[in-house]
Short mmCIF file of C-alpha atoms in Angstrom, two decimals:
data_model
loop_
_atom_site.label_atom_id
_atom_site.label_comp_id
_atom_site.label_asym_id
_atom_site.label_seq_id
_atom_site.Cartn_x
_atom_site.Cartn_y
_atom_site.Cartn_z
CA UNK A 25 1.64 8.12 -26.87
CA UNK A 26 -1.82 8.30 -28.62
CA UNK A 27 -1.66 8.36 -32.56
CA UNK A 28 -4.44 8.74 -34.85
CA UNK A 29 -4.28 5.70 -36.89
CA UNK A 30 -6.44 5.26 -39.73
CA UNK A 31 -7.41 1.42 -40.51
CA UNK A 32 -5.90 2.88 -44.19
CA UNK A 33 -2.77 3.60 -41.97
CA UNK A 34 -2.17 0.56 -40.17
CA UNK A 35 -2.73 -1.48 -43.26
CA UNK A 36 0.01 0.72 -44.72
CA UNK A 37 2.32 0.54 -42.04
CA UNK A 38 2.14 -3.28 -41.72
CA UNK A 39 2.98 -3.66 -45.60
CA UNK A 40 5.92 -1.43 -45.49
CA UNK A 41 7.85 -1.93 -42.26
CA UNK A 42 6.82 -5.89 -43.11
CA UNK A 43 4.82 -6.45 -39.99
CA UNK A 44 4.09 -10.35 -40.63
CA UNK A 45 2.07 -10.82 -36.93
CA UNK A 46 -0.21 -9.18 -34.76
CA UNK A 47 -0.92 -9.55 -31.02
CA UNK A 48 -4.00 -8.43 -29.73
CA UNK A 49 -3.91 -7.71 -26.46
CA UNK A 50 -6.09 -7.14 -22.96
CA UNK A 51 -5.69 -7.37 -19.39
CA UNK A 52 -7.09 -9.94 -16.95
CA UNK A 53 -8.87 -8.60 -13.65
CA UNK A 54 -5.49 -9.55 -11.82
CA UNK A 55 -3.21 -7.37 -14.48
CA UNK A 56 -1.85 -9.54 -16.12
CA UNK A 57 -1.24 -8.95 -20.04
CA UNK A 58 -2.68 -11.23 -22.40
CA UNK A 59 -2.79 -11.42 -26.45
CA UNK A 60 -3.90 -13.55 -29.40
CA UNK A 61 -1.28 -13.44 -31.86
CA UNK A 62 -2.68 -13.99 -35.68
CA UNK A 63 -0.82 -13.88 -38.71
CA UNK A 64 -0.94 -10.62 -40.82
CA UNK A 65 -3.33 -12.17 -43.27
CA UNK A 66 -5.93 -11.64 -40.50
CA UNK A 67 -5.25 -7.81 -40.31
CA UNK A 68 -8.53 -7.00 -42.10
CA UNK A 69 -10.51 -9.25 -39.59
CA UNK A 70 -8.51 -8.33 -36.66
CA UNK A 71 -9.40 -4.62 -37.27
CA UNK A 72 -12.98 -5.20 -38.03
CA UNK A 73 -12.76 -6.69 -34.10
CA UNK A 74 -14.12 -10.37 -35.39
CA UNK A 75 -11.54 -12.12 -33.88
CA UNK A 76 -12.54 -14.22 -31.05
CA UNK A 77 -10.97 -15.62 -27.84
CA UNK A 78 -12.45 -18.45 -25.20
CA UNK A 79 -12.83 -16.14 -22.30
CA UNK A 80 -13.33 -18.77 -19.77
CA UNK A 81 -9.80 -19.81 -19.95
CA UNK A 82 -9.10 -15.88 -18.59
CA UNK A 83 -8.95 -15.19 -14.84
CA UNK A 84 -12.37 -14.19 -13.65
CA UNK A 85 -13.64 -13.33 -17.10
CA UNK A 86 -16.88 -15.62 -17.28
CA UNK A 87 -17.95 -19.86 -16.83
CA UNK A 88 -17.04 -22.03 -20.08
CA UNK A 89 -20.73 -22.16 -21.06
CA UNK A 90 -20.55 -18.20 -22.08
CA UNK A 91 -16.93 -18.26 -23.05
CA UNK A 92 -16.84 -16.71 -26.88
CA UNK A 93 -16.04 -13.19 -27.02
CA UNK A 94 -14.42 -10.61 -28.92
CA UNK A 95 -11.42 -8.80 -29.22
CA UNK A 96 -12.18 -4.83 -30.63
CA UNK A 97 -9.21 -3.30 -31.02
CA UNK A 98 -8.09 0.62 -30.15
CA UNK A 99 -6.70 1.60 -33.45
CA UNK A 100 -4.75 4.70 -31.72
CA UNK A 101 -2.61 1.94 -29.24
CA UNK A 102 -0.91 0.51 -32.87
CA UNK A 103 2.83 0.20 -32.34
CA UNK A 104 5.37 -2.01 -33.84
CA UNK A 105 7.97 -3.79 -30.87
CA UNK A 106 11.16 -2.62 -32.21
CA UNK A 107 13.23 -5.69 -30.83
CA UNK A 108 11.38 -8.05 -33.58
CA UNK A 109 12.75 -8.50 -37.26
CA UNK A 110 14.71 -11.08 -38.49
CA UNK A 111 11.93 -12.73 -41.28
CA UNK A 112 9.65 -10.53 -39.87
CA UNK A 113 8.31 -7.81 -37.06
CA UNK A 114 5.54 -7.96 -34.76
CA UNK A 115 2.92 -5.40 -34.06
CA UNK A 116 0.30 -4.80 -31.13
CA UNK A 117 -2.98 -3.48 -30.78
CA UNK A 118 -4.57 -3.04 -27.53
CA UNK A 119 -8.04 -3.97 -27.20
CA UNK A 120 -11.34 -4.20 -25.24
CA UNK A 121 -13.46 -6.94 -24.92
CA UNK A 122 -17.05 -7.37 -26.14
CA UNK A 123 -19.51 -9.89 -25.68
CA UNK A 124 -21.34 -11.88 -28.45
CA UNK A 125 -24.39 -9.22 -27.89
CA UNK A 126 -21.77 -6.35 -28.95
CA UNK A 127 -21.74 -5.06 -25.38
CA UNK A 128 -18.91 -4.28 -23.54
CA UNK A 129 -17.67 -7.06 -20.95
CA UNK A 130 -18.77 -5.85 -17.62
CA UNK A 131 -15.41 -7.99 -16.42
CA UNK A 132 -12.89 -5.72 -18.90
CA UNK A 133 -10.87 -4.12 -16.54
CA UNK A 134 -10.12 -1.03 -19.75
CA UNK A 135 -13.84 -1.05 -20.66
CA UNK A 136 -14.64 -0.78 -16.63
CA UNK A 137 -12.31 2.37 -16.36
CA UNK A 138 -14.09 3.75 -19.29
CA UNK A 139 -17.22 3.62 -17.81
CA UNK A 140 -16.04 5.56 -14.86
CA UNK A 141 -14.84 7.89 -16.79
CA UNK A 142 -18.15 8.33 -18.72
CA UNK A 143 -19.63 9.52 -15.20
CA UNK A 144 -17.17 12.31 -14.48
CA UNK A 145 -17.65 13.35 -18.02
CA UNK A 146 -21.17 13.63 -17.17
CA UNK A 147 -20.24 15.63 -13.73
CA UNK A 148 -18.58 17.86 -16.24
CA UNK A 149 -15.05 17.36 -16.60
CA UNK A 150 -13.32 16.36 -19.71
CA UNK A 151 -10.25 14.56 -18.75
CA UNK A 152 -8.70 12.81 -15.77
CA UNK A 153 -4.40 12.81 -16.63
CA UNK A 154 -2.62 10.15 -14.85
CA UNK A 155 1.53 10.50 -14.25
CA UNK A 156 2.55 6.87 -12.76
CA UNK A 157 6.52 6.38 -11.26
CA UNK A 158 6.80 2.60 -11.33
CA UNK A 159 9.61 1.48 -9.68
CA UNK A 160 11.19 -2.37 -10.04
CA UNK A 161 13.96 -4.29 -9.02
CA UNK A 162 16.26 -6.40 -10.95
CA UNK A 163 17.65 -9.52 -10.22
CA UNK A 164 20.59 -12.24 -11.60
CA UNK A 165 19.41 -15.05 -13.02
CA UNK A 166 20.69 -18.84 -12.58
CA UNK A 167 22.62 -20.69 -15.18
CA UNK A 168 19.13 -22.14 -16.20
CA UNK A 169 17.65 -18.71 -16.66
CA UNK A 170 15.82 -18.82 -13.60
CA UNK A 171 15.50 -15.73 -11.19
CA UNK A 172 17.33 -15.59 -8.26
CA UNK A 173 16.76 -13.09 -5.23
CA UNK A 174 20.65 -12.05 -6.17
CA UNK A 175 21.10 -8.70 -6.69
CA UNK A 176 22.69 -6.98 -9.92
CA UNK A 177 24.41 -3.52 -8.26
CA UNK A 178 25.08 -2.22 -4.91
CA UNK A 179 23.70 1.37 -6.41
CA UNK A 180 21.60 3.76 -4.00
CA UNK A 181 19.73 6.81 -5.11
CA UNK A 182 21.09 8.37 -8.40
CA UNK A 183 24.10 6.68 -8.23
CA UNK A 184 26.17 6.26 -11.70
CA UNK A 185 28.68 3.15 -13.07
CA UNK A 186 30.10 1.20 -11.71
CA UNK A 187 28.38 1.09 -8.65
CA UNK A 188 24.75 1.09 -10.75
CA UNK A 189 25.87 -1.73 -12.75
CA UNK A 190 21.58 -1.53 -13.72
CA UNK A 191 22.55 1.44 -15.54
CA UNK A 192 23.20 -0.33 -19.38
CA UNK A 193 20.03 -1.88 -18.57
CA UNK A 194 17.99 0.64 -18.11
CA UNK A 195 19.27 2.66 -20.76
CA UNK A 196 18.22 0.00 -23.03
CA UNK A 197 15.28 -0.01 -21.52
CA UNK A 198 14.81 3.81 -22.19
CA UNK A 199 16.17 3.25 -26.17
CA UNK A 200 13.19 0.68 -26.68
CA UNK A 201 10.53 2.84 -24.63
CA UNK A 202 11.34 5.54 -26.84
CA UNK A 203 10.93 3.47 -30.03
CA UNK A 204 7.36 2.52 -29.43
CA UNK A 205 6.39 6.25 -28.62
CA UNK A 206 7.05 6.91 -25.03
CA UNK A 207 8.38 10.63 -23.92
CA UNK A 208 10.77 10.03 -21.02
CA UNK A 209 10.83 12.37 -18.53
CA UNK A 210 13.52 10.81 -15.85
CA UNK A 211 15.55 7.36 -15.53
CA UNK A 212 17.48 6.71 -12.39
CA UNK A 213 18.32 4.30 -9.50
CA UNK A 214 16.15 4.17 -6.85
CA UNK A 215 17.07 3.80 -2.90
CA UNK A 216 17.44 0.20 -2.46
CA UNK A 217 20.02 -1.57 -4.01
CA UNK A 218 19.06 -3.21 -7.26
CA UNK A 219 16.46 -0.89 -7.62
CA UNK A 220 15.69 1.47 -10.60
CA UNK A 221 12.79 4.07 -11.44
CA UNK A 222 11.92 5.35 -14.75
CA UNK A 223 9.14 8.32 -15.63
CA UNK A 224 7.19 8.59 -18.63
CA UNK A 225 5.46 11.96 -19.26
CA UNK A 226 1.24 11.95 -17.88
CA UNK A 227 -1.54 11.38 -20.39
CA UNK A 228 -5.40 10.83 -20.09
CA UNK A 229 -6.41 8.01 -18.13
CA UNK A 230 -6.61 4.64 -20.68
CA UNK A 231 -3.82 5.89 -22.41
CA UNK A 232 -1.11 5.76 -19.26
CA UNK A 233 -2.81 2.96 -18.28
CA UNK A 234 -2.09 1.09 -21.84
CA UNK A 235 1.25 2.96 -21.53
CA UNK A 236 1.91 0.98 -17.58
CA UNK A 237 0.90 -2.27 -19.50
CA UNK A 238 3.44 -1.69 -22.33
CA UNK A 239 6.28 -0.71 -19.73
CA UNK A 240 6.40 -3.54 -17.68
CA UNK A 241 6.07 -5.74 -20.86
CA UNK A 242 9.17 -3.94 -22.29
CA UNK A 243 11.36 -3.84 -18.72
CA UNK A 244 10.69 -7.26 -18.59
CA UNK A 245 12.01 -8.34 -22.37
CA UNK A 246 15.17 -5.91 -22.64
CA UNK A 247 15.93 -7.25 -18.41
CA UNK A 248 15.99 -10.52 -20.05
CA UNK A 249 18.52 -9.74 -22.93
CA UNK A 250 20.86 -8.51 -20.18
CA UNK A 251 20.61 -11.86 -18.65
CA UNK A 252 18.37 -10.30 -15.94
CA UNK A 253 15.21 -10.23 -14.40
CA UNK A 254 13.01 -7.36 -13.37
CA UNK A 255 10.11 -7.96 -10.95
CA UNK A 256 7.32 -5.55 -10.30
CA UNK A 257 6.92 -7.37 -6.59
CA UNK A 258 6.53 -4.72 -3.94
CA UNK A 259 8.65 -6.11 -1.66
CA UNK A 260 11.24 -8.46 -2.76
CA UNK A 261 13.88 -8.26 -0.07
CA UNK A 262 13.39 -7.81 3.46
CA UNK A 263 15.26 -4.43 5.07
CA UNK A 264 15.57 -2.21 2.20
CA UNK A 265 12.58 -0.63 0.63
CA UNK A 266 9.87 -1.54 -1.52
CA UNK A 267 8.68 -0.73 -4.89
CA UNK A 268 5.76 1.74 -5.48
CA UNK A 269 4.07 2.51 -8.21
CA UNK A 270 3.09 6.34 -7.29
CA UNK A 271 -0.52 7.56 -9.05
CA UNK A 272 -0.08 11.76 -10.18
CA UNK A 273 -3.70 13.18 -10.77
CA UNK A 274 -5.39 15.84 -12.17
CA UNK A 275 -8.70 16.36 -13.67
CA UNK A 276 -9.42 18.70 -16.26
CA UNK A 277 -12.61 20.97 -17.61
CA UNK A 278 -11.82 21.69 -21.04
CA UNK A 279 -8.22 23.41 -21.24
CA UNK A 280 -7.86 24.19 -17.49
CA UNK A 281 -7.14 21.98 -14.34
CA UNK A 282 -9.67 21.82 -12.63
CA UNK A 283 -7.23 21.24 -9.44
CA UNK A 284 -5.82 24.90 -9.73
CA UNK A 285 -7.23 27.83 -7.79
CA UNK A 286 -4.91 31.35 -8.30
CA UNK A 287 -6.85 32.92 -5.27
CA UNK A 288 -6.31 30.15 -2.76
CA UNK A 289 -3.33 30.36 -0.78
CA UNK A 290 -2.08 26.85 -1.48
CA UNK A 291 -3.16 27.40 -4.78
CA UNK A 292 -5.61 24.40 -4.83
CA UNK A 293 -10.00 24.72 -5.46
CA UNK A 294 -11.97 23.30 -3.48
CA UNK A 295 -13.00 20.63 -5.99
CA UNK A 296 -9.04 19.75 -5.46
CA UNK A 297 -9.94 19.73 -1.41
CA UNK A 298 -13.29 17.54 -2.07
CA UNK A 299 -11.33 15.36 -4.37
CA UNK A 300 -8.26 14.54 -1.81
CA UNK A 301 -11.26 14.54 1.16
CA UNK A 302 -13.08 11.92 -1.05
CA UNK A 303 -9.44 9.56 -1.80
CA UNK A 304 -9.14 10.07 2.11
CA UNK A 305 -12.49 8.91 3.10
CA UNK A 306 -12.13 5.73 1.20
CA UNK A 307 -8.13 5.40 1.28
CA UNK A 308 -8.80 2.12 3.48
CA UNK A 309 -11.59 1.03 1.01
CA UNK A 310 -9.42 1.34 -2.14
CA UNK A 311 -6.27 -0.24 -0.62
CA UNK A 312 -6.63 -3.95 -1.85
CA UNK A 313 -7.21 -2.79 -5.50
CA UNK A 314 -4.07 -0.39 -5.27
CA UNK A 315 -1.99 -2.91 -3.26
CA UNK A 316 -3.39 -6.25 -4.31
CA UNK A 317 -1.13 -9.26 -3.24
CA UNK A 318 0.26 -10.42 -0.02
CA UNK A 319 3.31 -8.74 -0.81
CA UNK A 320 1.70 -5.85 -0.73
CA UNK A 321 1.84 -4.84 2.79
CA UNK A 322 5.24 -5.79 3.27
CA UNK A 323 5.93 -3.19 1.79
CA UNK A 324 3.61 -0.41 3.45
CA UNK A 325 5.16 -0.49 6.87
CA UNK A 326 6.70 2.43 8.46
CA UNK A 327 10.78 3.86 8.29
CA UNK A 328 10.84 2.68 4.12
CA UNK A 329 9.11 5.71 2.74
CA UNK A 330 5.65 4.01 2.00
CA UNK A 331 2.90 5.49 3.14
CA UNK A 332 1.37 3.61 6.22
CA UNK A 333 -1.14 6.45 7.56
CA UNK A 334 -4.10 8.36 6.17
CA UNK A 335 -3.41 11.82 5.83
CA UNK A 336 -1.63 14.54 3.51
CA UNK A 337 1.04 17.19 3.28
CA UNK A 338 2.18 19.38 0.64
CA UNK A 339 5.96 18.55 1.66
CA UNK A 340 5.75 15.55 3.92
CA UNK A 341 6.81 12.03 1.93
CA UNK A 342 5.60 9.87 4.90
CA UNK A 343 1.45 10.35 4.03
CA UNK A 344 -0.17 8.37 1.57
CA UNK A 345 -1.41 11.84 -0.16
CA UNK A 346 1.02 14.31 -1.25
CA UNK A 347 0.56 17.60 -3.15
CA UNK A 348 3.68 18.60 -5.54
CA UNK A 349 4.68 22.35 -5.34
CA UNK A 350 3.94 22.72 -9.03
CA UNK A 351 0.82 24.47 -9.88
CA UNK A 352 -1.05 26.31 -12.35
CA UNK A 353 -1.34 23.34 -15.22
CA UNK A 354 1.00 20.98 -13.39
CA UNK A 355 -1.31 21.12 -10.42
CA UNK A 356 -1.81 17.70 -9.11
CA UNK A 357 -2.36 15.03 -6.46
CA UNK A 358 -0.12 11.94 -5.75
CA UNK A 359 -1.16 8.86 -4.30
CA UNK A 360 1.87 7.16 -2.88
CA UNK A 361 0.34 3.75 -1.75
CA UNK A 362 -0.06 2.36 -4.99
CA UNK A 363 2.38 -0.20 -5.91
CA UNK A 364 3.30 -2.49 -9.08
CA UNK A 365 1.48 -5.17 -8.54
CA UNK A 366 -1.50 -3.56 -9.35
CA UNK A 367 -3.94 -3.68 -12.35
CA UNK A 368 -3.44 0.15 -13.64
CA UNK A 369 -7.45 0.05 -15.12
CA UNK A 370 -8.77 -0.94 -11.47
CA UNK A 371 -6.61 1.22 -9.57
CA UNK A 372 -7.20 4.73 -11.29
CA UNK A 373 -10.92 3.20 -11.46
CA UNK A 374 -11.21 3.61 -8.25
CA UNK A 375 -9.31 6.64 -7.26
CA UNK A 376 -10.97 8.42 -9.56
CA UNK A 377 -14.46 7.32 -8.09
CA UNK A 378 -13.07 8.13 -4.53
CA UNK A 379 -12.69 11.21 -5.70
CA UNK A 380 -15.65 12.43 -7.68
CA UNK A 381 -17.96 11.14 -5.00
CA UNK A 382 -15.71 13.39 -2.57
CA UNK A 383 -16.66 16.36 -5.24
CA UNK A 384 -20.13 15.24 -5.21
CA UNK A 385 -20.72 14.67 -1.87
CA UNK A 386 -18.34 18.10 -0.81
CA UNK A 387 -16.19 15.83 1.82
CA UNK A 388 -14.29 18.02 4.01
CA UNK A 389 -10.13 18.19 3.71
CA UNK A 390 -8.41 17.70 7.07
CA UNK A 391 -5.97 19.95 7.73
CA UNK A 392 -2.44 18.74 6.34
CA UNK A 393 0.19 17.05 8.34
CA UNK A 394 3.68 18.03 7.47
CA UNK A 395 5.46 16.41 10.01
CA UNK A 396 7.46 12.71 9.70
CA UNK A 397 4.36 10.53 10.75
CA UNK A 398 6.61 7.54 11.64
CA UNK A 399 8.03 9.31 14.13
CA UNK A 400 4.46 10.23 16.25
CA UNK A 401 3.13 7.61 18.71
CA UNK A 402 -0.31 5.85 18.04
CA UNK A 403 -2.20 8.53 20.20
CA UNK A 404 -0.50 11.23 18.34
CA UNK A 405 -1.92 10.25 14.97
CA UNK A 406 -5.22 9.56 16.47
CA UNK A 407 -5.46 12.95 18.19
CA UNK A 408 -4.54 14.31 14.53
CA UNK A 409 -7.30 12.18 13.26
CA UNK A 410 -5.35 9.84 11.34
CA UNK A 411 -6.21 6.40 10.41
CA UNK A 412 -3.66 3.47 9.60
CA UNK A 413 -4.06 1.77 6.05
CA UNK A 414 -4.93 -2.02 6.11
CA UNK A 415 -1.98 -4.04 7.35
CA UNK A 416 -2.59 -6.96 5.63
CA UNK A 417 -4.59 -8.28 2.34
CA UNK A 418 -7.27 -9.80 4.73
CA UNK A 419 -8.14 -6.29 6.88
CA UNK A 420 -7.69 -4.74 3.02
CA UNK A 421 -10.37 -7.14 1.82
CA UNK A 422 -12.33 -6.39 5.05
CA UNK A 423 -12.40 -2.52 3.94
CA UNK A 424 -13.51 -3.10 0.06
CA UNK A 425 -16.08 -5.30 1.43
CA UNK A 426 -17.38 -2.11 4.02
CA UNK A 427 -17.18 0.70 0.62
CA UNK A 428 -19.68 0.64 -1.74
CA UNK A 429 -18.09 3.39 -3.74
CA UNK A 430 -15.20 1.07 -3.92
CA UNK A 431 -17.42 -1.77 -5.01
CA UNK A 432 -18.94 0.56 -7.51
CA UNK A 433 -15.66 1.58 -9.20
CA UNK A 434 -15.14 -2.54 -9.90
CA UNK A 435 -18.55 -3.06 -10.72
CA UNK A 436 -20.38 -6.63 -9.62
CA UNK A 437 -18.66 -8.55 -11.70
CA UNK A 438 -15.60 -7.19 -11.29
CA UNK A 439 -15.85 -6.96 -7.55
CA UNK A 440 -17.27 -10.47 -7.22
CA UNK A 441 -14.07 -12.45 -9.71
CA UNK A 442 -11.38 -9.91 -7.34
CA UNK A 443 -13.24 -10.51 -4.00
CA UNK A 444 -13.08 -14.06 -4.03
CA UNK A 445 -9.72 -14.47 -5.73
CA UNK A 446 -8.04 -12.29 -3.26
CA UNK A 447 -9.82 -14.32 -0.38
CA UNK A 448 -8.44 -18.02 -1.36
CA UNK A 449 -4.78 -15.78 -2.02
CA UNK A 450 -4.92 -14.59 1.55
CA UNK A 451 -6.10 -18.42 2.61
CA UNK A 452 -3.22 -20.15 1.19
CA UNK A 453 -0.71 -17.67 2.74
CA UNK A 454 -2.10 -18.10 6.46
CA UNK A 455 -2.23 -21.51 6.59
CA UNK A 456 1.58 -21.65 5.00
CA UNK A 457 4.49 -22.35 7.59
CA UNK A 458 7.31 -19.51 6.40
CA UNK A 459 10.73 -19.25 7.07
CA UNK A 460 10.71 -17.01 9.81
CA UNK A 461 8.39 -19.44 12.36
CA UNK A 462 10.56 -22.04 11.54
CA UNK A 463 13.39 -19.71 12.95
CA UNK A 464 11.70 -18.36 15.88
CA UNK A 465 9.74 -21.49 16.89
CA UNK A 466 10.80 -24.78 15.84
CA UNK A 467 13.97 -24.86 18.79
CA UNK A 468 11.89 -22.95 21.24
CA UNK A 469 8.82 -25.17 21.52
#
């Protein structure tokens, strides 16, 4: 969805299709969009990237007595939101953040992927492509607009009108996704009830991250309009499954994947194998950045088709590593753990790290499982060598702690604002009383 906008371009584009605001916009270490919004007058200033914001009002950016800092927008990320007109449209621009020194802000999650990226250019490669399938759920909404856990359809997987009553939605969805630029590759209802999928086509890394960004902004607006709301919550409803968020890989030299091997009999190199080895090794380490809220891990539990174990297949679903039978360009890895909730820039940031220090360090590939891993008993897994994934934020937390890789994907800042936001998060969900000890305990003892 890249385009190679001239400032002379945008200037134009604004004046005819009368764009009369512009939202600059970044993400906060937790992943949550943010903007300024100026008034077109400000376009020249806006694209010379003078326009300033109070950073310590943003989660974990910095204290109040370093808060000025700068907004430089990505002129390629330019796109108009088709659902505003009326006495005027609104445009976007995408941007990283600077400091007042003209240095990038160590605590910009985009900037931070960027600089990751830098080091596997310098290990060679030229571009790591990322294919996300987010999946979300959507819910009624009250007669004051507020959501409800009520479900809109009784659909299951691919199902059609009228039992996917989601499906008007989501074709509206796909109408508006298609207006700012995205190439839709597949739009359907997921397992659980209420639940939908849509897939965009891959591109390089800060582009489908800007692209996840821009999707979940969009699902959320048109959801609205259909008196809805969609939630990118992993695990919304007990009993029925969650919503992932599933990572598709591949790193590139030059023209060719670098994944691809003609001579190997499963068709992958052994930088592929060192790669997967190295997302393997530090699968538990990477875990609370990929699956980053309580929520979380309610929905990585076995019998719902997220992964709960370490291993891979090229067929099995139940591992958290799977290898698509397409090959040749299309040759790829997915990472099934990662869910919604996550902040796209911090979780490619650090699969991506996993695995060049798996090239770098030549970490062996265990052999693949391809049988239904929530069927085999603990001492079955452990006699294949395969470890569980963190069952909860805290033992996540635990495992970023014990992974310096990990750590050095965030960076300190980073690592320190997500570290001890996650902590008090997990704090204030132990010590709350939920539903289900009332039920169990409150007649009993």
């Amino acid at each position: 969805m890249k385009n190679n906008y001239t400032r002379d371009d945008i200037k134009r584009i604004a004046e005819n299709e009368n764009v009369r605001y512009i939202r600059l916009q970044f993400t906060d270490i937790l992943g949550t969009i943010k903007n300024v919004e100026v008034p077109i007058r400000q376009l020249d200033k806006a694209l010379d990237g003078e326009m300033m914001f109070d950073g310590s009002s943003i989660e974990g950016f910095v204290r109040i007595e370093e808060s000025d800092m700068y907004l430089k927008p990505d002129l390629e990320t330019w796109s108009i939101f088709p659902w505003t007109a009326g006495k005027g449209k609104v445009a976007r621009l995408i941007c990283d953040i600077y400091t007042v020194d003209g240095e990038p802000f160590e605590g910009d999650p985009r900037s931070n992927l960027k600089r990751v990226l830098k080091e596997m250019e310098e290990m060679g490669y030229s571009a790591f492509n990322l294919g996300p399938e987010p999946e979300f759920f959507l819910f009624k909404l009250d007669e004051n607009g507020h959501p409800t856990t009520e479900l809109n359809d009784q659909g299951g997987y691919f199902d059609l009108a009228p039992t996917d009553l989601g499906e008007n939605c989501r074709r509206d969805i796909v109408l508006e996704l298609e207006d700012m630029g995205f190439e839709i590759e597949a739009s359907h209802h997921e397992v659980a009830e209420g639940q939908h999928e849509i897939d965009f086509k891959y591109e390089d890394a800060i582009s489908a991250c800007d692209n996840i960004q821009t999707f979940k902004l969009i699902v959320k607006t048109v959801a609205r309009k259909h008196n809805l709301h969609a939630t990118f919550m992993p695990k919304p409803l007990f009993g029925i499954n969650g919503s992932g968020m599933h990572f598709n890989v591949s790193l590139f030299r030059g023209e060719e994947n670098a994944f691809y091997d003609e001579n190997d009999s499963f068709g992958l190199s052994q930088e592929m194998r060192h790669f997967m080895g190295g997302i393997l090794k530090h699968a538990r380490g990477f875990t609370a950045v990929c699956n980053p809220i309580v929520n979380s891990y309610k929905r990585l539990v076995p019998g719902y088709e997220a992964p709960s174990y370490i291993a891979w297949s090229g067929k099995n679903r139940s591992p958290l590593l799977r290898i698509p039978s397409s090959r040749k360009l299309s040759t790829r890895a997915e990472i099934r753990s990662v869910d919604p909730a996550a902040n796209p820039y911090l979780a490619l940031a650090v699969i991506l790290k996993s695995g060049l220090d798996g090239i770098k360090k030549k970490t062996g590939l265990p052999e693949p499982v391809n049988v239904n891993l929530y069927e085999m008993t603990r001492e079955e897994r452990e006699a294949l060598g395969v470890q569980d994934l963190p069952s909860t934020l805290y033992t996540a937390l635990k495992a970023l702690k014990e992974d310096e890789v990990v750590q050095d994907a965030l960076g300190p800042h980073i690592m320190r604002q997500f570290y001890n936001n996650k902590t008090v998060e997990w704090d204030m969900y132990r010590a709350r009383v939920s539903e289900w000890e009332l039920e169990q305990y409150l007649n009993q003892y």
